[in-house]
GROMACS .gro file of N, CA and C in nm:
model
  387
    1UNK      N    1  -9.426 -17.859 -11.230
    1UNK     CA    2  -9.411 -17.981 -11.153
    1UNK      C    3  -9.279 -17.974 -11.077
    2UNK      N    4  -9.287 -18.002 -10.947
    2UNK     CA    5  -9.166 -17.998 -10.865
    2UNK      C    6  -9.079 -18.121 -10.894
    3UNK      N    7  -8.957 -18.117 -10.845
    3UNK     CA    8  -8.865 -18.229 -10.863
    3UNK      C    9  -8.920 -18.354 -10.795
    4UNK      N   10  -8.983 -18.339 -10.676
    4UNK     CA   11  -9.041 -18.454 -10.605
    4UNK      C   12  -9.158 -18.513 -10.683
    5UNK      N   13  -9.241 -18.427 -10.741
    5UNK     CA   14  -9.354 -18.474 -10.820
    5UNK      C   15  -9.307 -18.545 -10.947
    6UNK      N   16  -9.202 -18.493 -11.008
    6UNK     CA   17  -9.145 -18.556 -11.128
    6UNK      C   18  -9.087 -18.693 -11.095
    7UNK      N   19  -9.018 -18.702 -10.981
    7UNK     CA   20  -8.961 -18.829 -10.939
    7UNK      C   21  -9.071 -18.930 -10.911
    8UNK      N   22  -9.177 -18.888 -10.843
    8UNK     CA   23  -9.290 -18.977 -10.815
    8UNK      C   24  -9.357 -19.022 -10.944
    9UNK      N   25  -9.372 -18.932 -11.040
    9UNK     CA   26  -9.433 -18.968 -11.169
    9UNK      C   27  -9.346 -19.070 -11.242
   10UNK      N   28  -9.215 -19.052 -11.237
   10UNK     CA   29  -9.123 -19.148 -11.300
   10UNK      C   30  -9.132 -19.285 -11.232
   11UNK      N   31  -9.138 -19.284 -11.099
   11UNK     CA   32  -9.149 -19.411 -11.024
   11UNK      C   33  -9.279 -19.481 -11.058
   12UNK      N   34  -9.387 -19.405 -11.070
   12UNK     CA   35  -9.516 -19.464 -11.104
   12UNK      C   36  -9.514 -19.522 -11.245
   13UNK      N   37  -9.454 -19.450 -11.337
   13UNK     CA   38  -9.444 -19.499 -11.475
   13UNK      C   39  -9.364 -19.630 -11.479
   14UNK      N   40  -9.255 -19.635 -11.404
   14UNK     CA   41  -9.173 -19.757 -11.399
   14UNK      C   42  -9.250 -19.871 -11.333
   15UNK      N   43  -9.325 -19.841 -11.228
   15UNK     CA   44  -9.405 -19.941 -11.160
   15UNK      C   45  -9.507 -20.004 -11.255
   16UNK      N   46  -9.573 -19.923 -11.334
   16UNK     CA   47  -9.673 -19.975 -11.429
   16UNK      C   48  -9.604 -20.064 -11.533
   17UNK      N   49  -9.485 -20.026 -11.575
   17UNK     CA   50  -9.411 -20.110 -11.670
   17UNK      C   51  -9.369 -20.242 -11.607
   18UNK      N   52  -9.323 -20.236 -11.481
   18UNK     CA   53  -9.273 -20.355 -11.413
   18UNK      C   54  -9.385 -20.446 -11.362
   19UNK      N   55  -9.500 -20.389 -11.333
   19UNK     CA   56  -9.612 -20.462 -11.274
   19UNK      C   57  -9.739 -20.431 -11.353
   20UNK      N   58  -9.750 -20.483 -11.476
   20UNK     CA   59  -9.862 -20.445 -11.564
   20UNK      C   60  -9.996 -20.510 -11.528
   21UNK      N   61 -10.000 -20.587 -11.421
   21UNK     CA   62 -10.127 -20.649 -11.380
   21UNK      C   63 -10.235 -20.543 -11.358
   22UNK      N   64 -10.192 -20.428 -11.305
   22UNK     CA   65 -10.285 -20.319 -11.276
   22UNK      C   66 -10.247 -20.197 -11.361
   23UNK      N   67 -10.344 -20.127 -11.414
   23UNK     CA   68 -10.314 -20.006 -11.492
   23UNK      C   69 -10.281 -19.888 -11.402
   24UNK      N   70 -10.228 -19.784 -11.463
   24UNK     CA   71 -10.191 -19.662 -11.391
   24UNK      C   72 -10.307 -19.607 -11.309
   25UNK      N   73 -10.428 -19.613 -11.364
   25UNK     CA   74 -10.546 -19.561 -11.294
   25UNK      C   75 -10.567 -19.630 -11.159
   26UNK      N   76 -10.536 -19.758 -11.151
   26UNK     CA   77 -10.553 -19.830 -11.024
   26UNK      C   78 -10.457 -19.777 -10.918
   27UNK      N   79 -10.332 -19.752 -10.957
   27UNK     CA   80 -10.236 -19.697 -10.861
   27UNK      C   81 -10.274 -19.554 -10.821
   28UNK      N   82 -10.320 -19.477 -10.917
   28UNK     CA   83 -10.364 -19.340 -10.886
   28UNK      C   84 -10.485 -19.342 -10.793
   29UNK      N   85 -10.574 -19.439 -10.814
   29UNK     CA   86 -10.691 -19.452 -10.728
   29UNK      C   87 -10.647 -19.482 -10.584
   30UNK      N   88 -10.549 -19.570 -10.566
   30UNK     CA   89 -10.500 -19.602 -10.433
   30UNK      C   90 -10.443 -19.478 -10.366
   31UNK      N   91 -10.368 -19.397 -10.439
   31UNK     CA   92 -10.314 -19.273 -10.382
   31UNK      C   93 -10.427 -19.181 -10.336
   32UNK      N   94 -10.528 -19.167 -10.420
   32UNK     CA   95 -10.643 -19.082 -10.385
   32UNK      C   96 -10.720 -19.142 -10.267
   33UNK      N   97 -10.733 -19.275 -10.266
   33UNK     CA   98 -10.806 -19.341 -10.159
   33UNK      C   99 -10.735 -19.327 -10.025
   34UNK      N  100 -10.603 -19.323 -10.025
   34UNK     CA  101 -10.529 -19.302  -9.900
   34UNK      C  102 -10.565 -19.166  -9.839
   35UNK      N  103 -10.564 -19.063  -9.920
   35UNK     CA  104 -10.599 -18.929  -9.871
   35UNK      C  105 -10.746 -18.925  -9.828
   36UNK      N  106 -10.833 -18.983  -9.907
   36UNK     CA  107 -10.976 -18.987  -9.878
   36UNK      C  108 -11.000 -19.059  -9.745
   37UNK      N  109 -10.933 -19.173  -9.726
   37UNK     CA  110 -10.950 -19.253  -9.605
   37UNK      C  111 -10.898 -19.179  -9.482
   38UNK      N  112 -10.784 -19.114  -9.496
   38UNK     CA  113 -10.729 -19.037  -9.383
   38UNK      C  114 -10.826 -18.927  -9.343
   39UNK      N  115 -10.887 -18.860  -9.441
   39UNK     CA  116 -10.986 -18.757  -9.409
   39UNK      C  117 -11.109 -18.819  -9.342
   40UNK      N  118 -11.153 -18.932  -9.396
   40UNK     CA  119 -11.272 -18.999  -9.342
   40UNK      C  120 -11.252 -19.037  -9.195
   41UNK      N  121 -11.134 -19.090  -9.163
   41UNK     CA  122 -11.105 -19.132  -9.026
   41UNK      C  123 -11.041 -19.020  -8.943
   42UNK      N  124 -11.035 -18.899  -9.002
   42UNK     CA  125 -10.979 -18.781  -8.935
   42UNK      C  126 -10.838 -18.807  -8.883
   43UNK      N  127 -10.753 -18.855  -8.976
   43UNK     CA  128 -10.613 -18.883  -8.944
   43UNK      C  129 -10.523 -18.793  -9.027
   44UNK      N  130 -10.407 -18.763  -8.972
   44UNK     CA  131 -10.308 -18.686  -9.047
   44UNK      C  132 -10.217 -18.775  -9.130
   45UNK      N  133 -10.216 -18.903  -9.099
   45UNK     CA  134 -10.121 -18.989  -9.168
   45UNK      C  135 -10.173 -19.129  -9.188
   46UNK      N  136 -10.110 -19.224  -9.121
   46UNK     CA  137 -10.127 -19.366  -9.142
   46UNK      C  138 -10.270 -19.415  -9.118
   47UNK      N  139 -10.314 -19.503  -9.207
   47UNK     CA  140 -10.439 -19.577  -9.187
   47UNK      C  141 -10.405 -19.725  -9.202
   48UNK      N  142 -10.485 -19.810  -9.141
   48UNK     CA  143 -10.460 -19.955  -9.150
   48UNK      C  144 -10.505 -20.008  -9.286
   49UNK      N  145 -10.465 -20.129  -9.315
   49UNK     CA  146 -10.507 -20.194  -9.438
   49UNK      C  147 -10.658 -20.211  -9.446
   50UNK      N  148 -10.717 -20.250  -9.333
   50UNK     CA  149 -10.863 -20.265  -9.331
   50UNK      C  150 -10.932 -20.131  -9.352
   51UNK      N  151 -10.882 -20.027  -9.287
   51UNK     CA  152 -10.941 -19.894  -9.305
   51UNK      C  153 -10.928 -19.849  -9.450
   52UNK      N  154 -10.813 -19.875  -9.511
   52UNK     CA  155 -10.795 -19.835  -9.651
   52UNK      C  156 -10.892 -19.910  -9.742
   53UNK      N  157 -10.913 -20.037  -9.717
   53UNK     CA  158 -11.010 -20.112  -9.798
   53UNK      C  159 -11.148 -20.049  -9.792
   54UNK      N  160 -11.190 -20.014  -9.671
   54UNK     CA  161 -11.322 -19.950  -9.657
   54UNK      C  162 -11.322 -19.811  -9.722
   55UNK      N  163 -11.211 -19.741  -9.711
   55UNK     CA  164 -11.199 -19.611  -9.777
   55UNK      C  165 -11.205 -19.624  -9.928
   56UNK      N  166 -11.142 -19.729  -9.982
   56UNK     CA  167 -11.148 -19.754 -10.127
   56UNK      C  168 -11.291 -19.779 -10.171
   57UNK      N  169 -11.365 -19.854 -10.091
   57UNK     CA  170 -11.505 -19.880 -10.124
   57UNK      C  171 -11.585 -19.750 -10.123
   58UNK      N  172 -11.568 -19.671 -10.018
   58UNK     CA  173 -11.642 -19.545 -10.008
   58UNK      C  174 -11.608 -19.451 -10.123
   59UNK      N  175 -11.480 -19.440 -10.155
   59UNK     CA  176 -11.438 -19.352 -10.265
   59UNK      C  177 -11.493 -19.401 -10.398
   60UNK      N  178 -11.485 -19.532 -10.421
   60UNK     CA  179 -11.535 -19.588 -10.548
   60UNK      C  180 -11.684 -19.562 -10.564
   61UNK      N  181 -11.761 -19.584 -10.458
   61UNK     CA  182 -11.906 -19.560 -10.465
   61UNK      C  183 -11.934 -19.411 -10.481
   62UNK      N  184 -11.858 -19.329 -10.408
   62UNK     CA  185 -11.876 -19.184 -10.418
   62UNK      C  186 -11.846 -19.135 -10.560
   63UNK      N  187 -11.740 -19.185 -10.617
   63UNK     CA  188 -11.696 -19.138 -10.748
   63UNK      C  189 -11.770 -19.203 -10.864
   64UNK      N  190 -11.797 -19.334 -10.855
   64UNK     CA  191 -11.850 -19.408 -10.970
   64UNK      C  192 -11.992 -19.458 -10.950
   65UNK      N  193 -12.048 -19.438 -10.832
   65UNK     CA  194 -12.185 -19.481 -10.806
   65UNK      C  195 -12.204 -19.630 -10.827
   66UNK      N  196 -12.318 -19.665 -10.887
   66UNK     CA  197 -12.348 -19.806 -10.906
   66UNK      C  198 -12.253 -19.874 -11.004
   67UNK      N  199 -12.167 -19.799 -11.071
   67UNK     CA  200 -12.067 -19.856 -11.163
   67UNK      C  201 -11.934 -19.884 -11.093
   68UNK      N  202 -11.927 -19.864 -10.962
   68UNK     CA  203 -11.800 -19.878 -10.888
   68UNK      C  204 -11.735 -20.013 -10.912
   69UNK      N  205 -11.809 -20.118 -10.897
   69UNK     CA  206 -11.751 -20.252 -10.914
   69UNK      C  207 -11.700 -20.272 -11.057
   70UNK      N  208 -11.775 -20.226 -11.154
   70UNK     CA  209 -11.736 -20.239 -11.294
   70UNK      C  210 -11.604 -20.167 -11.320
   71UNK      N  211 -11.592 -20.046 -11.269
   71UNK     CA  212 -11.470 -19.969 -11.287
   71UNK      C  213 -11.353 -20.039 -11.221
   72UNK      N  214 -11.370 -20.081 -11.095
   72UNK     CA  215 -11.260 -20.150 -11.026
   72UNK      C  216 -11.221 -20.277 -11.099
   73UNK      N  217 -11.318 -20.354 -11.144
   73UNK     CA  218 -11.287 -20.477 -11.217
   73UNK      C  219 -11.217 -20.448 -11.349
   74UNK      N  220 -11.247 -20.335 -11.411
   74UNK     CA  221 -11.177 -20.300 -11.537
   74UNK      C  222 -11.029 -20.273 -11.510
   75UNK      N  223 -10.995 -20.245 -11.383
   75UNK     CA  224 -10.856 -20.224 -11.343
   75UNK      C  225 -10.797 -20.350 -11.279
   76UNK      N  226 -10.867 -20.465 -11.292
   76UNK     CA  227 -10.825 -20.593 -11.234
   76UNK      C  228 -10.830 -20.594 -11.081
   77UNK      N  229 -10.915 -20.513 -11.023
   77UNK     CA  230 -10.935 -20.512 -10.879
   77UNK      C  231 -11.067 -20.585 -10.854
   78UNK      N  232 -11.055 -20.706 -10.797
   78UNK     CA  233 -11.173 -20.789 -10.778
   78UNK      C  234 -11.196 -20.831 -10.633
   79UNK      N  235 -11.095 -20.808 -10.550
   79UNK     CA  236 -11.102 -20.844 -10.407
   79UNK      C  237 -11.021 -20.743 -10.328
   80UNK      N  238 -11.043 -20.740 -10.198
   80UNK     CA  239 -10.967 -20.646 -10.115
   80UNK      C  240 -10.818 -20.680 -10.117
   81UNK      N  241 -10.785 -20.804 -10.143
   81UNK     CA  242 -10.643 -20.843 -10.155
   81UNK      C  243 -10.574 -20.762 -10.265
   82UNK      N  244 -10.649 -20.728 -10.370
   82UNK     CA  245 -10.591 -20.649 -10.479
   82UNK      C  246 -10.551 -20.510 -10.431
   83UNK      N  247 -10.629 -20.451 -10.340
   83UNK     CA  248 -10.588 -20.322 -10.283
   83UNK      C  249 -10.452 -20.338 -10.215
   84UNK      N  250 -10.436 -20.447 -10.142
   84UNK     CA  251 -10.309 -20.473 -10.075
   84UNK      C  252 -10.194 -20.493 -10.172
   85UNK      N  253 -10.218 -20.566 -10.279
   85UNK     CA  254 -10.113 -20.587 -10.379
   85UNK      C  255 -10.070 -20.454 -10.441
   86UNK      N  256 -10.166 -20.369 -10.466
   86UNK     CA  257 -10.135 -20.236 -10.521
   86UNK      C  258 -10.052 -20.155 -10.421
   87UNK      N  259 -10.095 -20.153 -10.297
   87UNK     CA  260 -10.023 -20.079 -10.193
   87UNK      C  261  -9.881 -20.130 -10.179
   88UNK      N  262  -9.864 -20.261 -10.171
   88UNK     CA  263  -9.730 -20.317 -10.150
   88UNK      C  264  -9.641 -20.300 -10.272
   89UNK      N  265  -9.697 -20.299 -10.391
   89UNK     CA  266  -9.618 -20.267 -10.511
   89UNK      C  267  -9.570 -20.122 -10.503
   90UNK      N  268  -9.657 -20.034 -10.455
   90UNK     CA  269  -9.620 -19.893 -10.440
   90UNK      C  270  -9.515 -19.874 -10.331
   91UNK      N  271  -9.523 -19.953 -10.226
   91UNK     CA  272  -9.421 -19.949 -10.120
   91UNK      C  273  -9.286 -19.992 -10.178
   92UNK      N  274  -9.285 -20.103 -10.251
   92UNK     CA  275  -9.161 -20.152 -10.311
   92UNK      C  276  -9.101 -20.053 -10.410
   93UNK      N  277  -9.186 -19.975 -10.476
   93UNK     CA  278  -9.140 -19.875 -10.573
   93UNK      C  279  -9.095 -19.746 -10.505
   94UNK      N  280  -9.113 -19.738 -10.374
   94UNK     CA  281  -9.073 -19.617 -10.302
   94UNK      C  282  -9.175 -19.505 -10.306
   95UNK      N  283  -9.299 -19.538 -10.343
   95UNK     CA  284  -9.405 -19.437 -10.351
   95UNK      C  285  -9.483 -19.424 -10.221
   96UNK      N  286  -9.483 -19.529 -10.140
   96UNK     CA  287  -9.552 -19.530 -10.011
   96UNK      C  288  -9.459 -19.590  -9.907
   97UNK      N  289  -9.493 -19.568  -9.781
   97UNK     CA  290  -9.417 -19.628  -9.671
   97UNK      C  291  -9.513 -19.710  -9.584
   98UNK      N  292  -9.456 -19.803  -9.510
   98UNK     CA  293  -9.535 -19.883  -9.419
   98UNK      C  294  -9.470 -19.882  -9.282
   99UNK      N  295  -9.551 -19.922  -9.182
   99UNK     CA  296  -9.497 -19.934  -9.047
   99UNK      C  297  -9.462 -20.080  -9.022
  100UNK      N  298  -9.397 -20.107  -8.912
  100UNK     CA  299  -9.363 -20.244  -8.874
  100UNK      C  300  -9.488 -20.329  -8.852
  101UNK      N  301  -9.597 -20.266  -8.814
  101UNK     CA  302  -9.721 -20.338  -8.786
  101UNK      C  303  -9.799 -20.373  -8.912
  102UNK      N  304  -9.768 -20.310  -9.023
  102UNK     CA  305  -9.842 -20.333  -9.147
  102UNK      C  306  -9.804 -20.465  -9.211
  103UNK      N  307  -9.904 -20.528  -9.275
  103UNK     CA  308  -9.882 -20.656  -9.341
  103UNK      C  309  -9.975 -20.666  -9.461
  104UNK      N  310  -9.931 -20.737  -9.561
  104UNK     CA  311 -10.015 -20.761  -9.678
  104UNK      C  312 -10.143 -20.835  -9.637
  105UNK      N  313 -10.133 -20.918  -9.534
  105UNK     CA  314 -10.249 -20.994  -9.486
  105UNK      C  315 -10.358 -20.903  -9.430
  106UNK      N  316 -10.323 -20.780  -9.395
  106UNK     CA  317 -10.424 -20.686  -9.344
  106UNK      C  318 -10.534 -20.658  -9.446
  107UNK      N  319 -10.505 -20.684  -9.573
  107UNK     CA  320 -10.599 -20.655  -9.681
  107UNK      C  321 -10.684 -20.776  -9.721
  108UNK      N  322 -10.652 -20.891  -9.666
  108UNK     CA  323 -10.718 -21.014  -9.707
  108UNK      C  324 -10.861 -21.027  -9.658
  109UNK      N  325 -10.955 -21.043  -9.748
  109UNK     CA  326 -11.094 -21.072  -9.714
  109UNK      C  327 -11.162 -20.969  -9.625
  110UNK      N  328 -11.128 -20.843  -9.641
  110UNK     CA  329 -11.188 -20.739  -9.557
  110UNK      C  330 -11.338 -20.730  -9.583
  111UNK      N  331 -11.378 -20.737  -9.708
  111UNK     CA  332 -11.520 -20.745  -9.742
  111UNK      C  333 -11.533 -20.815  -9.875
  112UNK      N  334 -11.652 -20.863  -9.901
  112UNK     CA  335 -11.684 -20.932 -10.024
  112UNK      C  336 -11.735 -20.831 -10.126
  113UNK      N  337 -11.679 -20.832 -10.246
  113UNK     CA  338 -11.718 -20.735 -10.348
  113UNK      C  339 -11.865 -20.748 -10.386
  114UNK      N  340 -11.918 -20.870 -10.390
  114UNK     CA  341 -12.060 -20.889 -10.422
  114UNK      C  342 -12.146 -20.814 -10.321
  115UNK      N  343 -12.116 -20.834 -10.194
  115UNK     CA  344 -12.194 -20.769 -10.088
  115UNK      C  345 -12.174 -20.617 -10.089
  116UNK      N  346 -12.050 -20.575 -10.102
  116UNK     CA  347 -12.017 -20.433 -10.089
  116UNK      C  348 -12.066 -20.348 -10.205
  117UNK      N  349 -12.062 -20.403 -10.325
  117UNK     CA  350 -12.093 -20.321 -10.441
  117UNK      C  351 -12.224 -20.357 -10.510
  118UNK      N  352 -12.277 -20.474 -10.482
  118UNK     CA  353 -12.402 -20.514 -10.549
  118UNK      C  354 -12.517 -20.521 -10.450
  119UNK      N  355 -12.509 -20.612 -10.355
  119UNK     CA  356 -12.621 -20.635 -10.264
  119UNK      C  357 -12.646 -20.518 -10.171
  120UNK      N  358 -12.538 -20.450 -10.128
  120UNK     CA  359 -12.555 -20.340 -10.034
  120UNK      C  360 -12.578 -20.205 -10.101
  121UNK      N  361 -12.569 -20.201 -10.232
  121UNK     CA  362 -12.586 -20.074 -10.302
  121UNK      C  363 -12.733 -20.053 -10.333
  122UNK      N  364 -12.784 -19.942 -10.287
  122UNK     CA  365 -12.925 -19.910 -10.309
  122UNK      C  366 -12.936 -19.777 -10.384
  123UNK      N  367 -13.021 -19.775 -10.482
  123UNK     CA  368 -13.050 -19.650 -10.549
  123UNK      C  369 -13.167 -19.584 -10.479
  124UNK      N  370 -13.159 -19.456 -10.457
  124UNK     CA  371 -13.267 -19.383 -10.392
  124UNK      C  372 -13.339 -19.304 -10.502
  125UNK      N  373 -13.447 -19.362 -10.547
  125UNK     CA  374 -13.524 -19.299 -10.655
  125UNK      C  375 -13.657 -19.254 -10.596
  126UNK      N  376 -13.677 -19.123 -10.598
  126UNK     CA  377 -13.803 -19.070 -10.547
  126UNK      C  378 -13.895 -19.040 -10.665
  127UNK      N  379 -14.019 -19.069 -10.645
  127UNK     CA  380 -14.119 -19.042 -10.748
  127UNK      C  381 -14.143 -18.891 -10.753
  128UNK      N  382 -14.131 -18.838 -10.872
  128UNK     CA  383 -14.157 -18.694 -10.889
  128UNK      C  384 -14.281 -18.678 -10.976
  129UNK      N  385 -14.359 -18.580 -10.946
  129UNK     CA  386 -14.483 -18.558 -11.021
  129UNK      C  387 -14.470 -18.433 -11.104
   0.00000   0.00000   0.00000
């Protein structure tokens, strides 16, 4: 582990202690979702709050399938605002950076969890003989 990775791990550990509303897995998910979202939108860096919310949804469905909402809720993530709270806690901890145009409000009400994870989720089951 490099010195930068060790410092980031220490900052994350301190963040979880200081902000126990969300578990470590939730912060790690946000880090992974940032990279996933940047790849999805073919960006080398910054994505907007709205784009990150949609990236979080795509990653959760990709990784957890029909259990995506259950997993997110087990981490106390119940609305897109929670993605923003996680991001801004990570910014305050020095784990992420923001631009002047970024705002916590960018994450507010981007989509409804019921619609995104329940009503819009379809299983594709083909009959096999």
